[in-house]
Short mmCIF file of C-alpha atoms and ligand atoms in Angstrom, two decimals:
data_model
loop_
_atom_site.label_atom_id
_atom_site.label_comp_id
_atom_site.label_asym_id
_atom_site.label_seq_id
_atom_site.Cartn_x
_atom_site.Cartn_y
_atom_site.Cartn_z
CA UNK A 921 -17.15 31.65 76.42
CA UNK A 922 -15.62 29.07 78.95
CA UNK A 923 -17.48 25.87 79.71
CA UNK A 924 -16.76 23.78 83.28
CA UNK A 925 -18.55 20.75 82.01
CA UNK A 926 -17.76 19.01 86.16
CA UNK A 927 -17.52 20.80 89.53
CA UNK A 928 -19.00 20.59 92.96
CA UNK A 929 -20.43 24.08 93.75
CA UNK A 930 -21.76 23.29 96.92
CA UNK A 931 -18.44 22.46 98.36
CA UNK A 932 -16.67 25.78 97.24
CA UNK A 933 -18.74 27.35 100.33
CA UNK A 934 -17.49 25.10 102.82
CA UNK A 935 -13.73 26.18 101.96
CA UNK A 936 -14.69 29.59 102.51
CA UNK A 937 -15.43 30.82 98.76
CA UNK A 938 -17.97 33.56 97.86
CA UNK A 939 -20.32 30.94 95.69
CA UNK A 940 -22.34 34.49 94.77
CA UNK A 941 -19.11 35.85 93.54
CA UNK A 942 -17.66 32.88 91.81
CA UNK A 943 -21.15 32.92 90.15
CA UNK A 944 -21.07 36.60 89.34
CA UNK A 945 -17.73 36.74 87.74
CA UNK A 946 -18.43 33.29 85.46
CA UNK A 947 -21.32 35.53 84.02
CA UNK A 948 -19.30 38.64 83.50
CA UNK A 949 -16.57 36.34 81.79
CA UNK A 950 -18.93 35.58 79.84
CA UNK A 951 -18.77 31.66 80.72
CA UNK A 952 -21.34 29.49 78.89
CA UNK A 953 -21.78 26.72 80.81
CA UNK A 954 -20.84 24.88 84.60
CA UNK A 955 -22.26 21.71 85.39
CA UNK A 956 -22.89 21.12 89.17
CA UNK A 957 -22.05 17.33 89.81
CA UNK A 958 -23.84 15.33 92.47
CA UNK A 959 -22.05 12.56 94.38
CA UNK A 960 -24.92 11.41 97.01
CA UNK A 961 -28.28 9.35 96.11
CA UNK A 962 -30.39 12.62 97.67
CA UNK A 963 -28.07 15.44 97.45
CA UNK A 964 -29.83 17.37 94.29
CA UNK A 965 -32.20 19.66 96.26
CA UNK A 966 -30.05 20.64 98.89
CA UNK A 967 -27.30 21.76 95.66
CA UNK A 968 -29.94 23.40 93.99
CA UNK A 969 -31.04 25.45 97.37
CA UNK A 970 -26.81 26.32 97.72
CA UNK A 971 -26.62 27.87 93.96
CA UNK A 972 -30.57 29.34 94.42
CA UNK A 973 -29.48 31.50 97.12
CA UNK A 974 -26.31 32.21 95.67
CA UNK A 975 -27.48 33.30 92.72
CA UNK A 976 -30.43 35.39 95.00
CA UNK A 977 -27.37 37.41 96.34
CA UNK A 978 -26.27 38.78 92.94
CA UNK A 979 -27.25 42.80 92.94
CA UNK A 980 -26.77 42.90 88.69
CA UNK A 981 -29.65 41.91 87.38
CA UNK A 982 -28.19 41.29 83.78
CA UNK A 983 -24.95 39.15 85.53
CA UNK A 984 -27.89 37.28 87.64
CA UNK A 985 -29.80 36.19 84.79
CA UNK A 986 -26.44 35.06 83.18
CA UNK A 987 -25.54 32.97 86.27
CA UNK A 988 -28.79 31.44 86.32
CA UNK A 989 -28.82 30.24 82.63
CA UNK A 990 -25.16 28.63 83.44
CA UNK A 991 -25.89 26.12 85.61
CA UNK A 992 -26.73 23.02 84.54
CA UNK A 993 -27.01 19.62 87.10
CA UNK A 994 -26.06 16.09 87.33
CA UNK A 995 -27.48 13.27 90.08
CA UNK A 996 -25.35 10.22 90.68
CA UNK A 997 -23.82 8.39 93.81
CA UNK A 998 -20.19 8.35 94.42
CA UNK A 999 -18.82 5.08 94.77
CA UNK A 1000 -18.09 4.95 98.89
CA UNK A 1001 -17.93 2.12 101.06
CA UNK A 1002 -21.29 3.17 103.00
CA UNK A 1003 -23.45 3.89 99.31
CA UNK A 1004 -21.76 0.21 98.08
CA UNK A 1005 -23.56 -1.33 101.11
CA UNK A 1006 -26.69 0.32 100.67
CA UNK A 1007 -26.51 0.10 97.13
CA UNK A 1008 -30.41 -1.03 96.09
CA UNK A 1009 -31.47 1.55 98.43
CA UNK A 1010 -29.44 4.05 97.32
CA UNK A 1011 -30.31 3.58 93.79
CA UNK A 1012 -33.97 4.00 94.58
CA UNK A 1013 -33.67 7.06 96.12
CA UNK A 1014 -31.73 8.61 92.76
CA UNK A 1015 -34.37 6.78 90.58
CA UNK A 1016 -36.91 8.93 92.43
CA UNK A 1017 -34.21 12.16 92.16
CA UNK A 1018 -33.95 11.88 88.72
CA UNK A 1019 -37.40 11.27 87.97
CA UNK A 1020 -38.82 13.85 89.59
CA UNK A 1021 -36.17 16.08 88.02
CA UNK A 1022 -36.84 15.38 84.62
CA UNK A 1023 -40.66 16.08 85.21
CA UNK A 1024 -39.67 19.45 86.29
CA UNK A 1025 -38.34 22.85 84.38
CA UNK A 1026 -34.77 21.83 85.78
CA UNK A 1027 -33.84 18.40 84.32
CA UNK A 1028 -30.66 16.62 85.40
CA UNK A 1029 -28.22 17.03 82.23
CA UNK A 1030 -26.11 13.62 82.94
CA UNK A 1031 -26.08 10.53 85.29
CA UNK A 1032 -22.94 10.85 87.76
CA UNK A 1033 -20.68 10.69 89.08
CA UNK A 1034 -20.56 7.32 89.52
CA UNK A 1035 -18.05 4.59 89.03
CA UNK A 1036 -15.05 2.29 90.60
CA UNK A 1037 -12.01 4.37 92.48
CA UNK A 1038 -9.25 2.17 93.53
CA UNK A 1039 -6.96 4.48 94.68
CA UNK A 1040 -5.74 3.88 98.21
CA UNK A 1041 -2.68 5.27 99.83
CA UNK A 1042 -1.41 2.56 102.31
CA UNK A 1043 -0.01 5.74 104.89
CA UNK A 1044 -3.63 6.31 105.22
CA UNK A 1045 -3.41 9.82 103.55
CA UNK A 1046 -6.62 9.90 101.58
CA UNK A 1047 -8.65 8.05 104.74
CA UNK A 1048 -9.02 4.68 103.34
CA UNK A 1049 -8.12 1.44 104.59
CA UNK A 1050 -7.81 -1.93 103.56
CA UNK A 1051 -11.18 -2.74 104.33
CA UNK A 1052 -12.52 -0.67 101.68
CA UNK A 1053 -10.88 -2.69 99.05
CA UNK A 1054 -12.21 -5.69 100.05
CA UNK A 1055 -13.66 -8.36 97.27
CA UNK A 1056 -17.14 -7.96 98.87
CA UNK A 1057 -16.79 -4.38 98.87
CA UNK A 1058 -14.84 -4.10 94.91
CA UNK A 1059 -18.10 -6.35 93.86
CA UNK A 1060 -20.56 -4.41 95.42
CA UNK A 1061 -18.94 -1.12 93.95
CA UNK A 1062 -19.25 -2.48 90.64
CA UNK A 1063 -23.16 -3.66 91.21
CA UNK A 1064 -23.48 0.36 92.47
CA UNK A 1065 -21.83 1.31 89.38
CA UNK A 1066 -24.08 -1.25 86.95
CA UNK A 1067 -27.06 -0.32 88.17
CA UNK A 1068 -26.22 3.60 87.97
CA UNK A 1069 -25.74 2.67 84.39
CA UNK A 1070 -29.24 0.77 83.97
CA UNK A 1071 -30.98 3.81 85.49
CA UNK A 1072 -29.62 6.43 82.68
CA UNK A 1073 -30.24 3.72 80.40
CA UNK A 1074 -33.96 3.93 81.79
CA UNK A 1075 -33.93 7.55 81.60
CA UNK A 1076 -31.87 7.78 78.05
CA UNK A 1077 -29.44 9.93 80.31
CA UNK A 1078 -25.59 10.11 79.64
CA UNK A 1079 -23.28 8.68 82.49
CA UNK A 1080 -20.80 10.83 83.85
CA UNK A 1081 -18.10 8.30 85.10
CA UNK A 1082 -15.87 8.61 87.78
CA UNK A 1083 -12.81 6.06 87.37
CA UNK A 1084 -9.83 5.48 89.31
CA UNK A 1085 -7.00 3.21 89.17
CA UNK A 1086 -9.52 1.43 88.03
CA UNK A 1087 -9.41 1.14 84.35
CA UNK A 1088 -10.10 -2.30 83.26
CA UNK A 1089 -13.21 -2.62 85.92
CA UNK A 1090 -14.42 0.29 84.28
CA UNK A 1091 -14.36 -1.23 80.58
CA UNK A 1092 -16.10 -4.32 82.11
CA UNK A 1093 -18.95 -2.49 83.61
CA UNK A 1094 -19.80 -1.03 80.52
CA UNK A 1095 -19.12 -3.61 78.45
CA UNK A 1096 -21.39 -5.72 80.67
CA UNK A 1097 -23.67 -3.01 80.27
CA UNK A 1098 -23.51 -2.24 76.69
CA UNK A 1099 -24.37 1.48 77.19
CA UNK A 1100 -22.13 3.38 75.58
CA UNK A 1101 -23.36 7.27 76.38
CA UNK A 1102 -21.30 9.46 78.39
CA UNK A 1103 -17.77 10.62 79.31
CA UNK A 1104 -14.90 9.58 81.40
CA UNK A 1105 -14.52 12.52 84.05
CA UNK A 1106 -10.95 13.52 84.70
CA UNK A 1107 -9.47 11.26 82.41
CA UNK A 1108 -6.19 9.79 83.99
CA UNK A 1109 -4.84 7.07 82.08
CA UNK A 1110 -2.90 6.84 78.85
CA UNK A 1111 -3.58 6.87 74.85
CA UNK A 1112 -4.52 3.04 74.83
CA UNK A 1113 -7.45 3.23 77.87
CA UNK A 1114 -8.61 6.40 76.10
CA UNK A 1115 -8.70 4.60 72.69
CA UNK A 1116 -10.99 1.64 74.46
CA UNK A 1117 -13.38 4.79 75.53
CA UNK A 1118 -13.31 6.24 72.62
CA UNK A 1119 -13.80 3.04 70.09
CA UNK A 1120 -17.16 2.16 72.38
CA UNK A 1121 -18.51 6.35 71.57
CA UNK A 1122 -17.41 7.69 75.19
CA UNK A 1123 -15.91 11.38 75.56
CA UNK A 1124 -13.23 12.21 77.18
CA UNK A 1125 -12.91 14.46 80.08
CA UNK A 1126 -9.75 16.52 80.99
CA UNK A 1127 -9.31 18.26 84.10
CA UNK A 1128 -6.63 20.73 85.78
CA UNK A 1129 -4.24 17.31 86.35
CA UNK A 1130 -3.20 17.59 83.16
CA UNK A 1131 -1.09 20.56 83.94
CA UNK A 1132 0.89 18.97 86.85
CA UNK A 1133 2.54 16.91 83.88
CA UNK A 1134 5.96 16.47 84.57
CA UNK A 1135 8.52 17.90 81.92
CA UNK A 1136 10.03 14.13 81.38
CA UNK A 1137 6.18 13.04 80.70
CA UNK A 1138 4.91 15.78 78.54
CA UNK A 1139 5.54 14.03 75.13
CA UNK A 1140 3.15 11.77 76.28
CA UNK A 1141 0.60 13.69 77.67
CA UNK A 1142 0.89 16.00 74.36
CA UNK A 1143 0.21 12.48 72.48
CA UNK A 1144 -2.98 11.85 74.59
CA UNK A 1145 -4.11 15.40 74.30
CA UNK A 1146 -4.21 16.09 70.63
CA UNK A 1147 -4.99 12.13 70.01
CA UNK A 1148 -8.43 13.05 71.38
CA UNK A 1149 -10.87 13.69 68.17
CA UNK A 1150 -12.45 17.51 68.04
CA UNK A 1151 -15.69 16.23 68.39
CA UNK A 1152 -15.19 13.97 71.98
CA UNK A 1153 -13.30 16.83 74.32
CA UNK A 1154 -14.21 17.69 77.09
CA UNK A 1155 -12.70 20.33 79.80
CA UNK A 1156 -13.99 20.33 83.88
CA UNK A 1157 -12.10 21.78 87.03
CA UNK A 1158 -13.71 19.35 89.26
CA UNK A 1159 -13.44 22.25 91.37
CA UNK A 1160 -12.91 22.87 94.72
CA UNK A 1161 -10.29 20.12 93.80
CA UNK A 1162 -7.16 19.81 91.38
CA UNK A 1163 -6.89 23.53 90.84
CA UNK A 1164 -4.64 23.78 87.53
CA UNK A 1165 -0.79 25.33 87.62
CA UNK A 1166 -0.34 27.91 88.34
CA UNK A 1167 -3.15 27.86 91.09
CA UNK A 1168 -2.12 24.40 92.04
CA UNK A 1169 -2.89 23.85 95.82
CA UNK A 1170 -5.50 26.58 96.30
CA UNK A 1171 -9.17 25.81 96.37
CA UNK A 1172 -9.97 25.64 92.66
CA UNK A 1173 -13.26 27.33 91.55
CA UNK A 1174 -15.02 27.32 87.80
CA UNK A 1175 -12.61 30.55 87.16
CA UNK A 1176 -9.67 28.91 87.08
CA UNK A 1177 -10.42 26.25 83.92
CA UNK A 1178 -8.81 29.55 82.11
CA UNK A 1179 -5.39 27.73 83.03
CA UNK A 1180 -6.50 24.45 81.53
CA UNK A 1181 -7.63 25.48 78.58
CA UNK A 1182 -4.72 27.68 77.82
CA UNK A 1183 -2.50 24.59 78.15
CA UNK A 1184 -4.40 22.54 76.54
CA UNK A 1185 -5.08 24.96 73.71
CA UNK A 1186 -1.30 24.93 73.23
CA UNK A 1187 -0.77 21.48 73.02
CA UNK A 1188 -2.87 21.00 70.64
CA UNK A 1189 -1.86 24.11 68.74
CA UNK A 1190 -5.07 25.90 68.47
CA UNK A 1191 -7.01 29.28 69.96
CA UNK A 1192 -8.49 29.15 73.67
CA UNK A 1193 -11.65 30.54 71.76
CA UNK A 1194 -11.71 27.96 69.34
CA UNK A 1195 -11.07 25.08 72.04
CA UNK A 1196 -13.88 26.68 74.11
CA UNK A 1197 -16.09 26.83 71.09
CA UNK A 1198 -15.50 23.12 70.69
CA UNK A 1199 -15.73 22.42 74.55
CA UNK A 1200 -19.10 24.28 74.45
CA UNK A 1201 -20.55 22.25 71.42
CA UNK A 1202 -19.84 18.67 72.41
CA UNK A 1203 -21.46 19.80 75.88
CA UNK A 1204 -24.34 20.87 73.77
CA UNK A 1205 -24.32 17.13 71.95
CA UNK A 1206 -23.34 14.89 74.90
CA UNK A 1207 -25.56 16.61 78.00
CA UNK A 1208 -28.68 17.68 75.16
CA UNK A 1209 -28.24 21.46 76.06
ZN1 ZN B 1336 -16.15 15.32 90.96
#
């Protein structure tokens, strides 16, 4: 009944996860839903092949065609330095992605991730230097992230945005763009950025972050949660990242969303099952399922 509405399946292998099994117990936990989310112009076939022959490896033929019907797909390029300076290119390789997609039996659900990420840690933790934030580069990173935009426009698609420390750049490019269809992925900002998102129509995204909240910051984070509207939730793991407490630090698969949605469930004082109902419906309404 669980829904994983962002995750990167194709990296879960690489960290040494089962992808079959991961697969295999979503369907026998009876998940509804995991969408797949691309991050390179080209990288939708080569996902697709990764979950096609993970899927292949399933023995239960009831669990397999679960599995199957679960995953849904997104194409988008991730804003990094080497896709900002390639950006026309890069967009007319997705434009070709997406459009063959959509004339097959498999259509992309969403356009994403894309978007602006200005987070940089100066001890060169995360692998980013000061060159990567330069005004050329910021500019060309929003141009990748406009013309992402135009293309779902094109292709009435809704835009799965990736944003951050970034916030305001973010409003801009849509506002520039005046498309308002999609949904901030792993929302990490406060009650007023999510109001701006949610005035222009956007949903809101919540990922297994939200239960690293500190105990000195959980009035506030119980203000965003239940401030969010029924009908504009969303809940992703964003998997093989962010895995929620009490997995943090482990590679985080689809399985573990059980966490967030437990927490958030709490905060805003209602049933996992009726959270994942309402998780599962505005999927339905946002992606076209
Ligand atoms: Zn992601």
């Amino acid at each position: 009944m669980l829904s994983d509405t962002h995750c990167h399946l194709s990296y879960l292998g690489e960290r040494g996860l089962d992808l079959s099994e991961v697969l295999e117990n979503a369907a026998a936990e009876n998940f509804r839903l995991i969408i797949d989310a691309g991050t390179k112009s080209g990288d939708l076939p080569e996902r697709r092949a990764l979950v096609s022959a993970a899927l292949a490896h399933i023995a239960d033929k009831e669990k397999k065609d679960k599995a199957v019907s679960l995953v849904k797909y997104t194409a988008g390029i991730w804003p990094d330095p080497g896709a900002i300076a390639n950006r026309t290119e890069e967009c007319r390789t997705l434009e070709r992605v997406i459009k063959e997609s959509l004339e097959s039996s498999e259509p992309v659900c969403s356009l994403g991730e894309c978007g602006l990420d200005h987070h940089w840690n100066p001890a060169g933790a995360d692998n980013r230097s000061e060159d990567d934030f330069s005004p050329e580069i910021l500019k060309g990173e929003s141009e990748l992230f406009e013309m992402q935009i135009e293309l779902a426009r094109r292709f009435s698609l809704p835009v799965m945005v990736h944003s951050r420390d970034a916030f305001e750049g973010t409003l801009d490019a849509i506002k520039n763009c005046g498309y308002d269809n999609g949904e901030i992925h792993c929302f990490s900002y406060g009650i007023d950025e999510a109001r701006a998102f949610l005035d222009r129509g956007w949903y809101i995204a919540l990922g297994g972050a939200v239960t690293y909240t500190k105990k000195s910051k959980l009035e506030e984070m119980k203000k965003l949660v239940t401030y969010i509207p029924s009908d504009r939730l969303l809940l992703e793991t964003d998997a093989p990242y962010l895995a929620p407490v009490p997995e943090r630090g482990k590679t985080n698969t689809p399985l573990l969303i059980k966490h967030t949605y437990e927490y958030i469930a709490q905060m805003r004082g209602e049933t996992v099952e009726n959270l994942a109902q309402t998780v599962y419906k505005n999927s339905c309404d946002l992606f076209c399922l």
